[in-house]
Short mmCIF file of C-alpha atoms in Angstrom, two decimals:
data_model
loop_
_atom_site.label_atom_id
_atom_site.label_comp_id
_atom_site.label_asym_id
_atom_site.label_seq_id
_atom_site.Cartn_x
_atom_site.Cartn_y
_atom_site.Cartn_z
CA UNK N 1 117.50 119.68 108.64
CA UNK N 2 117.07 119.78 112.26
CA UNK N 3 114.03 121.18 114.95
CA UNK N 4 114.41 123.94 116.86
CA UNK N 5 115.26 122.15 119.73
CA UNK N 6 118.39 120.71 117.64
CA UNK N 7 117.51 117.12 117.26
CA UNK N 8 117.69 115.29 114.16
CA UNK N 9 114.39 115.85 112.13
CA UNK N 10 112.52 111.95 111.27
CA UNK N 11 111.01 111.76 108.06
CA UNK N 12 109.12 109.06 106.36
CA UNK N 13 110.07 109.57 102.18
CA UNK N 14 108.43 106.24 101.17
CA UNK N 15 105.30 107.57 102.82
CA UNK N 16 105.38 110.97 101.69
CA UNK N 17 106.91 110.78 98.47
CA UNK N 18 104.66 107.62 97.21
CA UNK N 19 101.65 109.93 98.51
CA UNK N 20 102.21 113.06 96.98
CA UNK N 21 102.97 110.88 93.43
CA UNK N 22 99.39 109.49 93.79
CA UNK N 23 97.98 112.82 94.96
CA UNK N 24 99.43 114.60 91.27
CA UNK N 25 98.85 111.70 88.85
CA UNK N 26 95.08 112.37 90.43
CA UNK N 27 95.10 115.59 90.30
CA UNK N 28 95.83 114.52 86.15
CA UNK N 29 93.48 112.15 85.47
CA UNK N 30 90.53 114.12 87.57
CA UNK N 31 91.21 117.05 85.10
CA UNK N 32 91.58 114.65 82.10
CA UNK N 33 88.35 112.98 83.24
CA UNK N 34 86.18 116.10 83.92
CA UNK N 35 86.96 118.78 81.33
CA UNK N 36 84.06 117.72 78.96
CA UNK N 37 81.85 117.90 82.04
CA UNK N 38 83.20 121.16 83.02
CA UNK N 39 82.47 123.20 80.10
CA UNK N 40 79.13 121.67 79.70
CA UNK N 41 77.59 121.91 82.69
CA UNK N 42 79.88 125.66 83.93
CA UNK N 43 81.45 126.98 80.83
CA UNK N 44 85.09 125.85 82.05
CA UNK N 45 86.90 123.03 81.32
CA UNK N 46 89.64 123.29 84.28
CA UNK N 47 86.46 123.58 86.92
CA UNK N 48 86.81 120.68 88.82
CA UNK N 49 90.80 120.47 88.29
CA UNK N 50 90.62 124.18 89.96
CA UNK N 51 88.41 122.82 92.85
CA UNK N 52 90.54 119.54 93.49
CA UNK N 53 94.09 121.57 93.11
CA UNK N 54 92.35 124.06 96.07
CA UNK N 55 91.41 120.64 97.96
CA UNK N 56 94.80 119.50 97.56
CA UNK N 57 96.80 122.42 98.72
CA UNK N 58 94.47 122.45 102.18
CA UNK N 59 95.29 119.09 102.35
CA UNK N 60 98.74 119.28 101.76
CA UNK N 61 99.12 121.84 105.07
CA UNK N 62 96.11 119.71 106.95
CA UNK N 63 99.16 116.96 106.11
CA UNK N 64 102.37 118.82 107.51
CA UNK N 65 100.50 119.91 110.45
CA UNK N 66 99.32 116.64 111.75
CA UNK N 67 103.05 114.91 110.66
CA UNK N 68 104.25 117.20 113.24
CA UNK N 69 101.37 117.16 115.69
CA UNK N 70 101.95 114.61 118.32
CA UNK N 71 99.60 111.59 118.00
CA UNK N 72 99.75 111.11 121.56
CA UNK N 73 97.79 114.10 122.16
CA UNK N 74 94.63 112.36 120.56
CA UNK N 75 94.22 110.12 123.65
CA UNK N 76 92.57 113.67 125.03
CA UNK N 77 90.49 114.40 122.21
CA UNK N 78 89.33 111.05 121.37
CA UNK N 79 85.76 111.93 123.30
CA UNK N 80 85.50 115.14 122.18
CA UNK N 81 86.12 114.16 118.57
CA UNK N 82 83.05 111.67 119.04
CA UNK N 83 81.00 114.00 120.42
CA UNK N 84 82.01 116.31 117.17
CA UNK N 85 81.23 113.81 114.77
CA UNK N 86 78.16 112.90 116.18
CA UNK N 87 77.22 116.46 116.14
CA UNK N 88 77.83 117.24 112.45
CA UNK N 89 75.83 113.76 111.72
CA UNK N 90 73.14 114.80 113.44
CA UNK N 91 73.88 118.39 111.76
CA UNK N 92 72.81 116.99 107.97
CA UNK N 93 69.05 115.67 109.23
CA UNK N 94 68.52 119.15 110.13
CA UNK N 95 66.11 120.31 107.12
CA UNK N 96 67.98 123.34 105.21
CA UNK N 97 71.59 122.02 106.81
CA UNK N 98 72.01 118.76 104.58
CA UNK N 99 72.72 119.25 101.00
CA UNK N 100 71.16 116.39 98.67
CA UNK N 101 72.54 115.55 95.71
CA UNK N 102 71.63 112.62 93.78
CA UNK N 103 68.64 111.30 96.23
CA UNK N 104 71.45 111.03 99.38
CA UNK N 105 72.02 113.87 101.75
CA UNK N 106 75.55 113.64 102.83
CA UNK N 107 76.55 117.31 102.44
CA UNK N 108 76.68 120.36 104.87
CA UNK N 109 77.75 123.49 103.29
CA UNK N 110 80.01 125.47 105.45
CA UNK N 111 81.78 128.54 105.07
CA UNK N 112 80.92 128.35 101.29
CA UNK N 113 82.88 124.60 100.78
CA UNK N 114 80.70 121.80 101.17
CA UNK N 115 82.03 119.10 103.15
CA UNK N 116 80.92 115.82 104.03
CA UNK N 117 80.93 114.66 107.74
CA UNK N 118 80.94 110.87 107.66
CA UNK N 119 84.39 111.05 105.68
CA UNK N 120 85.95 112.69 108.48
CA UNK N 121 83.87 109.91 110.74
CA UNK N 122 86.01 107.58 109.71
CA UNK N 123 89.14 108.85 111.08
CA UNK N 124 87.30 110.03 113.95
CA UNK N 125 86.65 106.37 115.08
CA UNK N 126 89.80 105.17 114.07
CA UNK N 127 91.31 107.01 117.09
CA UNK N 128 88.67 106.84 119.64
CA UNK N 129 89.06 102.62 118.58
CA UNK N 130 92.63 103.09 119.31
CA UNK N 131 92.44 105.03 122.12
CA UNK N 132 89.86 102.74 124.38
CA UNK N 133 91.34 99.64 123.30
CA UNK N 134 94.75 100.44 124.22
CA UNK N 135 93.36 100.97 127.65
CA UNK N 136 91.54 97.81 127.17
CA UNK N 137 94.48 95.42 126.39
CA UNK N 138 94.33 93.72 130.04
CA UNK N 139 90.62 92.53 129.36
CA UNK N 140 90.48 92.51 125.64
CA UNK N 141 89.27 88.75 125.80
CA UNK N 142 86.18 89.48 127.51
CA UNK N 143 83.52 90.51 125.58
CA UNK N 144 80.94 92.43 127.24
CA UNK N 145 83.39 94.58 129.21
CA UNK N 146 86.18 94.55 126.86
CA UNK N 147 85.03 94.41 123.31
CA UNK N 148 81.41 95.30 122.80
CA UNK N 149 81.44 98.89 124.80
CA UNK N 150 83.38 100.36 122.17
CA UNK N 151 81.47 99.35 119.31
CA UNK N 152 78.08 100.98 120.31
CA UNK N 153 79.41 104.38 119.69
CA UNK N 154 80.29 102.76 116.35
CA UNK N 155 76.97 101.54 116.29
CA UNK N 156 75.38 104.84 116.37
CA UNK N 157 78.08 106.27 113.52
CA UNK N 158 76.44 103.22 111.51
CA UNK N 159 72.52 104.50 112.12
CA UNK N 160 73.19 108.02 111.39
CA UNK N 161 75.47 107.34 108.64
CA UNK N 162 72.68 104.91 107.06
CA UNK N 163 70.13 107.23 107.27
CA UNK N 164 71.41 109.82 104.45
CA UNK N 165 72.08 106.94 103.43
CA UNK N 166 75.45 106.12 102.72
CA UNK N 167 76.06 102.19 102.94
CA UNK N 168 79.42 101.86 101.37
CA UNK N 169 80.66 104.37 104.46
CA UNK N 170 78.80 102.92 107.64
CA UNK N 171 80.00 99.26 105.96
CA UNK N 172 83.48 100.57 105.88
CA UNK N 173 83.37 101.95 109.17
CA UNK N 174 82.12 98.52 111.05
CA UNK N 175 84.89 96.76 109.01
CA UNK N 176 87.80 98.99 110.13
CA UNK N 177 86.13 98.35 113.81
CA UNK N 178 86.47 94.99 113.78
CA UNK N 179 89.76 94.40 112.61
CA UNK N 180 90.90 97.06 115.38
CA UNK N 181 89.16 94.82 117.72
CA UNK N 182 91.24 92.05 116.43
CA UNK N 183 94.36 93.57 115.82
CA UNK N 184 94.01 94.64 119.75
CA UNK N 185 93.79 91.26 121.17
CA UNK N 186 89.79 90.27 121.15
CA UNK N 187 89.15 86.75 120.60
CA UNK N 188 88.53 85.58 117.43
CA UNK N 189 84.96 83.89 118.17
CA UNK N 190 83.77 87.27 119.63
CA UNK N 191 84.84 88.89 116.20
CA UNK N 192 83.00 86.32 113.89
CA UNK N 193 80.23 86.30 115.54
CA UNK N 194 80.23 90.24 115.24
CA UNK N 195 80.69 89.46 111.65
CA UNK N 196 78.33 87.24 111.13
CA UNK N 197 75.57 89.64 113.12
CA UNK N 198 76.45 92.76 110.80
CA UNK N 199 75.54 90.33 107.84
CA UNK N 200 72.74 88.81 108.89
CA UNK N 201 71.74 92.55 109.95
CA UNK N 202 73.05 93.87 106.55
CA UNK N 203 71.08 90.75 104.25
CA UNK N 204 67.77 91.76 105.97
CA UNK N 205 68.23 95.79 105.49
CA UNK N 206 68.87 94.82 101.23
CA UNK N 207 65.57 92.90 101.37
CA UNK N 208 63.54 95.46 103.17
CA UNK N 209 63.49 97.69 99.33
CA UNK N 210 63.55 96.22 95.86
CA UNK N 211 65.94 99.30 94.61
CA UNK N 212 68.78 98.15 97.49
CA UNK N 213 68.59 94.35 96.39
CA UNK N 214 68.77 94.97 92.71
CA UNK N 215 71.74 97.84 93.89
CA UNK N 216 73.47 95.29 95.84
CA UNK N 217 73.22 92.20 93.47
CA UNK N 218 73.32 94.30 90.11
CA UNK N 219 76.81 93.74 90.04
CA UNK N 220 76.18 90.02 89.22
CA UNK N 221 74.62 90.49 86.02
CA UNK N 222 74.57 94.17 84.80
CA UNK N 223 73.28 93.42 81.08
CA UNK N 224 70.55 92.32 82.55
CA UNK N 225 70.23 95.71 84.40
CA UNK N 226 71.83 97.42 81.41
CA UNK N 227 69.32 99.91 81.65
CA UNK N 228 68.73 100.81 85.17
CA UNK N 229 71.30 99.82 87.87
CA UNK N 230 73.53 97.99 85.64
CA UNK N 231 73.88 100.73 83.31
CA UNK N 232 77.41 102.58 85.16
CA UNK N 233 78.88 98.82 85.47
CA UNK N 234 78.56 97.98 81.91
CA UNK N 235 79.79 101.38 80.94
CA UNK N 236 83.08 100.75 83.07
CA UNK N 237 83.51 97.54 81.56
CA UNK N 238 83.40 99.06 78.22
CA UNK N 239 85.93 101.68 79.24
CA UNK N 240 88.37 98.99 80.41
CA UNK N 241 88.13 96.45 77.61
CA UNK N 242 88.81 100.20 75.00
CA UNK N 243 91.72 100.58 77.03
CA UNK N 244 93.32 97.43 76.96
CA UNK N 245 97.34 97.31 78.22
CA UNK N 246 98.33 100.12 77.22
CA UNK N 247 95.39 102.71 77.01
CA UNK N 248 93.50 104.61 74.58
CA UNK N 249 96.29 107.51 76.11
CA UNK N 250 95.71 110.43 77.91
CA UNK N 251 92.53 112.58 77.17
CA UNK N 252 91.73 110.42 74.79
CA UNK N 253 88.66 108.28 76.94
CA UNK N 254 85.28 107.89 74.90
CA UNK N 255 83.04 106.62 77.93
CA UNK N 256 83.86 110.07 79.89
CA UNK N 257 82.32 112.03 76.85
CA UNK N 258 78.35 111.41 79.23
CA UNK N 259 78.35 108.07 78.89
CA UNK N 260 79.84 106.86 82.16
CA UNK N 261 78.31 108.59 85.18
CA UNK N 262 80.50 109.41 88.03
CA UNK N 263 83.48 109.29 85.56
CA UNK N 264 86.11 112.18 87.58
CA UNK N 265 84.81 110.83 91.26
CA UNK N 266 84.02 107.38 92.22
CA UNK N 267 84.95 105.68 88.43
CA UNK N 268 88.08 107.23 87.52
CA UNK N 269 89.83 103.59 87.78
CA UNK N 270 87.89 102.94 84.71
CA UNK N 271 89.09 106.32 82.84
CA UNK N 272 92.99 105.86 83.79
CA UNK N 273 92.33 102.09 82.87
CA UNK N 274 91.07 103.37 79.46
CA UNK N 275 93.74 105.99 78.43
CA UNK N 276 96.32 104.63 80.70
CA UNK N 277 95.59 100.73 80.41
CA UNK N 278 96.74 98.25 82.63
CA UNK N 279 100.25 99.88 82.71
CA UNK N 280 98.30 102.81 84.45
CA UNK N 281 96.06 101.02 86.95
CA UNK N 282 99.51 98.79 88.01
CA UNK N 283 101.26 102.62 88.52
CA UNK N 284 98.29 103.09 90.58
CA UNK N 285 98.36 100.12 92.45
CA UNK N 286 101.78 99.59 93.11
CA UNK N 287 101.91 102.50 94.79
CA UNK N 288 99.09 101.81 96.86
CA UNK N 289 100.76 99.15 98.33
CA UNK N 290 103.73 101.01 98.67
CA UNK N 291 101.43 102.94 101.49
CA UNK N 292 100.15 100.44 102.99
CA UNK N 293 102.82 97.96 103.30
CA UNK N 294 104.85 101.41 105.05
CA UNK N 295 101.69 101.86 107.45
CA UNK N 296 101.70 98.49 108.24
CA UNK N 297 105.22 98.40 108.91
CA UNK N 298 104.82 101.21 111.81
CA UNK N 299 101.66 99.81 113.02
CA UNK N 300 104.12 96.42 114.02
CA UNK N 301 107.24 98.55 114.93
CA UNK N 302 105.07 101.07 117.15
CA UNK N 303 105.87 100.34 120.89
CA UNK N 304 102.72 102.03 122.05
CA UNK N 305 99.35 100.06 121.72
CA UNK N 306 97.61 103.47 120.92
CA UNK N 307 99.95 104.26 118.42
CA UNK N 308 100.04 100.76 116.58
CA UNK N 309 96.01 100.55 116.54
CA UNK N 310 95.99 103.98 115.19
CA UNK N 311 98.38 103.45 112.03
CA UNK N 312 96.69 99.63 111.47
CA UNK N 313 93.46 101.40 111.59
CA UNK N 314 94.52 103.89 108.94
CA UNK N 315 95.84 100.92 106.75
CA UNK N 316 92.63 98.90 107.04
CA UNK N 317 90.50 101.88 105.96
CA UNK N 318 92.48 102.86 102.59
CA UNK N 319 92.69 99.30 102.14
CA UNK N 320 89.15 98.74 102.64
CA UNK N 321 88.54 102.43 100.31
CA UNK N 322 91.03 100.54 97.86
CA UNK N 323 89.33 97.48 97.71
CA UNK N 324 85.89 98.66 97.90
CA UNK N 325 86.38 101.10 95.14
CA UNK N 326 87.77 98.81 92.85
CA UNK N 327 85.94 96.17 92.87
CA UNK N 328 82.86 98.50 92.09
CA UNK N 329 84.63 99.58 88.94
CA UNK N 330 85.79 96.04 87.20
CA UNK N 331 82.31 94.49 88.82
CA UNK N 332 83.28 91.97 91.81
CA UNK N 333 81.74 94.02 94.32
CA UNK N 334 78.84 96.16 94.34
CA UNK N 335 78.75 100.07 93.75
CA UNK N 336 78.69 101.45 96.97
CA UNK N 337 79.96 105.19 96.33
CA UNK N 338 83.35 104.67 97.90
CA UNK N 339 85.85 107.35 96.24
CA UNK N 340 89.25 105.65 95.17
CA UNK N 341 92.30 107.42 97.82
CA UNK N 342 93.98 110.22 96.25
CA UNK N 343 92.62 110.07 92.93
CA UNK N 344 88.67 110.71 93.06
CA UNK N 345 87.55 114.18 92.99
CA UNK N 346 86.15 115.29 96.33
CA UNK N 347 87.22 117.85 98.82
CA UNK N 348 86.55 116.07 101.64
CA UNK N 349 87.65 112.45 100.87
CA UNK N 350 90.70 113.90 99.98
CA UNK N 351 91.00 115.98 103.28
CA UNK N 352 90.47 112.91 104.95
CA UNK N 353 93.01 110.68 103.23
CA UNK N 354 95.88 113.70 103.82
CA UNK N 355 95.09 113.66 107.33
CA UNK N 356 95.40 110.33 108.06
CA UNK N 357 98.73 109.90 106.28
CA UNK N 358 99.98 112.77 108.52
CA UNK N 359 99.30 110.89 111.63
CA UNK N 360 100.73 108.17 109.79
CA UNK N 361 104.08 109.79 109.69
CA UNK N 362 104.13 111.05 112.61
CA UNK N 363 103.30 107.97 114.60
CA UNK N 364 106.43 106.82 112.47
CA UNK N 365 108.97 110.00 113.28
CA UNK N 366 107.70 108.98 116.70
CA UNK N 367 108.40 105.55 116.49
CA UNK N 368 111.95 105.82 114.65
CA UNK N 369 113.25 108.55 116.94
CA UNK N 370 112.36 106.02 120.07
CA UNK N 371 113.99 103.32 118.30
CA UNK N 372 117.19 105.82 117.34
CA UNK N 373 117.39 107.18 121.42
CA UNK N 374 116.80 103.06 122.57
CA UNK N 375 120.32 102.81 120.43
CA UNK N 376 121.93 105.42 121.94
CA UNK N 377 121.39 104.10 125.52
CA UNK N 378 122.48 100.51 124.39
CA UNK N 379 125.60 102.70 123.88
CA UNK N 380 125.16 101.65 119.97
CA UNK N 381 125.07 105.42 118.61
CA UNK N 382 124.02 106.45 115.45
CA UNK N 383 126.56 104.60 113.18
CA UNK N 384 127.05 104.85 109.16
CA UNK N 385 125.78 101.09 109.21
CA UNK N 386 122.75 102.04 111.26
CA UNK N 387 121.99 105.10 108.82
CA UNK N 388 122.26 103.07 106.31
CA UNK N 389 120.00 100.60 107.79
CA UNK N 390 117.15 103.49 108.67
CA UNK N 391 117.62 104.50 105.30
CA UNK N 392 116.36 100.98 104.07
CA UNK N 393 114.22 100.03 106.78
CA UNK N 394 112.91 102.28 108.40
CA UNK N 395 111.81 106.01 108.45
CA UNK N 396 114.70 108.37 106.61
CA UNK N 397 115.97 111.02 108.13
CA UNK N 398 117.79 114.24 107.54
CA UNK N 399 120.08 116.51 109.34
#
């Protein structure tokens, strides 16, 4: 396959085929996880595996699009993209804009699809991080002229995120910031100390409310809680001791028939760990790292600061998603909301996650078609040994 302009076409496989796996064994388990829900509450048991397959074909183009759409050109848009996703924050206080559900209003209908802004926040920041840091990198060391100015447009993403409220986003968020900040050069005192601020800060906002303490530390003991906050934890844990190595099997989960809340969006780990068993969740997990250890890959072999912060950023944020989400389910962390990548139901985490896996592979057709032109001025050429290597090593490509 070539482009129109008769150069060889760079495509990343690992990345692309490891994503689209994850994206249908989802796509599975959210219809094997919601079709009791589905004809209870709207007559239909494929309801939400209709909605999510819709989700995932947008996302699928949103994907080819921005593979093929020059990360580069974000250094241009990285303002106006603030501005943007300040303006849709700001858009869900407005009374009659913001669409509650469950006691949080995190929704703006739009168009008829309801979407929710601070998941698109996330990659929004990502690049504006990237951008002004790469422009930073001579400074990077000083802190009130090379670290902090960045962060209080993240700053103000945290505020308006908190107030719908969403803490397992705006913590996210300040997390992926600072290890930007780091990856980018800033010393390592400025970063603790950032660190250690955001806790303090974080500690004193759990013990303004009983509800967010008991939230936050309900994790600890849930039987205690069994009733009230513990009640989803304890029901996850019962999910994953039924399902054991090898799983209950597939459509055959008991805690999904009402007894675990959330079971097709932010708790499907516990349903694939139930009819899929630990055989499942390592599927799931292997390839997870499959993605990540491929973005972190490009982030090192990137040549271009903007373009390395951008794909580390990425990582750290479906790492962070990854990590967050899962330790919700089996109970080391505490439930925060956080969708698991590719496998939750929800249009616009899944959006989100497509989108930043096309930048992804674009930043790496970038980066493999500079390495491939950087061999054929060392007079090296494209060789069967070096096709081979790119083959094993680097992004694939085809004629």
């Amino acid at each position: 396959m070539e482009e129109k302009n008769g150069k060889k076409l760079y495509i990343d496989w690992y990345l692309i085929v490891s994503l689209l796996l994850l994206a249908f064994f989802g796509l599975v388990m959210v219809y094997s996880a919601s079709f009791v829900q589905g004809y209870q509450h709207h007559d239909n048991i494929t309801y939400f595996f209709d909605r999510q397959l819709q989700w995932l074909v947008i996302s699928a183009v949103l994907f080819t699009f921005f593979m093929f759409f020059p990360y580069r050109h974000f250094r241009k848009l990285a303002k106006w993209i603030v501005l943007g996703s300040i303006f849709l924050l700001l858009l869900i206080l407005v009374p009659g804009v913001g669409h509650e559900v469950n006691g949080a209003t995190r929704w703006i209908n739009i168009g008829g699809l309801r979407i929710q802004p601070s998941e698109f926040v996330k990659v929004g920041s990502i690049i504006y991080l990237a951008y002004v840091y790469s422009r930073k990198q001579a400074y990077i060391n000083k802190f009130f002229t090379g670290v902090m100015p960045p962060l209080i447009v993240v700053l103000i993403f945290f505020v308006l995120i908190m107030l719908q409220p969403d803490l397992g986003t705006a913590t996210s968020i300040v997390l992926v910031a600072g290890l930007i900040a780091f990856c980018s050069g800033a010393r390592l005192l400025h970063i603790i100390s950032l660190g250690s601020l955001a806790g303090w800060a974080l500690y004193h906002y759990a013990q303004s409310a009983p509800y967010r303490l008991n939230r936050l530390l309900g994790h600890r003991n849930p039987f205690e809680l069994e009733q009230t906050e513990g009640f989803q934890l304890v029901q996850s844990y019962i999910a994953i001791a039924h399902g054991g190595v090898s799983g209950a099997g597939l459509g055959q989960s008991v805690q999904k028939l009402f007894y675990l809340p959330e079971a097709h969006t932010d708790f499907i780990l516990a349903i694939i760990s139930e009819e899929l068993g630990l055989i499942g969740i390592t599927f799931v997990f292997l390839l997870m790292l499959v993605i990540i250890g491929r973005g972190v890959v490009i982030g090192a072999r990137c040549k271009d600061a903007f373009g390395s912060l951008l794909a580390f950023g990425i990582v750290f944020q479906l790492g962070i998603q990854m990590v967050f989400n899962a330790g919700a389910v089996n109970g080391f962390l505490p439930i925060t909301g956080i969708p698991f990548p590719f496998l939750s139901y929800g249009g616009s985490s899944l959006m989100v996650t497509f989108i930043s896996m096309g930048i992804l592979a674009n930043i790496s057709r970038r980066t493999e078609k500079e390495r491939q032109e950087r061999l054929y001025e060392n007079g090296e050429g494209t060789t069967e040994k070096n096709r081979g290597y790119v083959g094993k090593t680097s992004a694939s490509y085809v004629r």
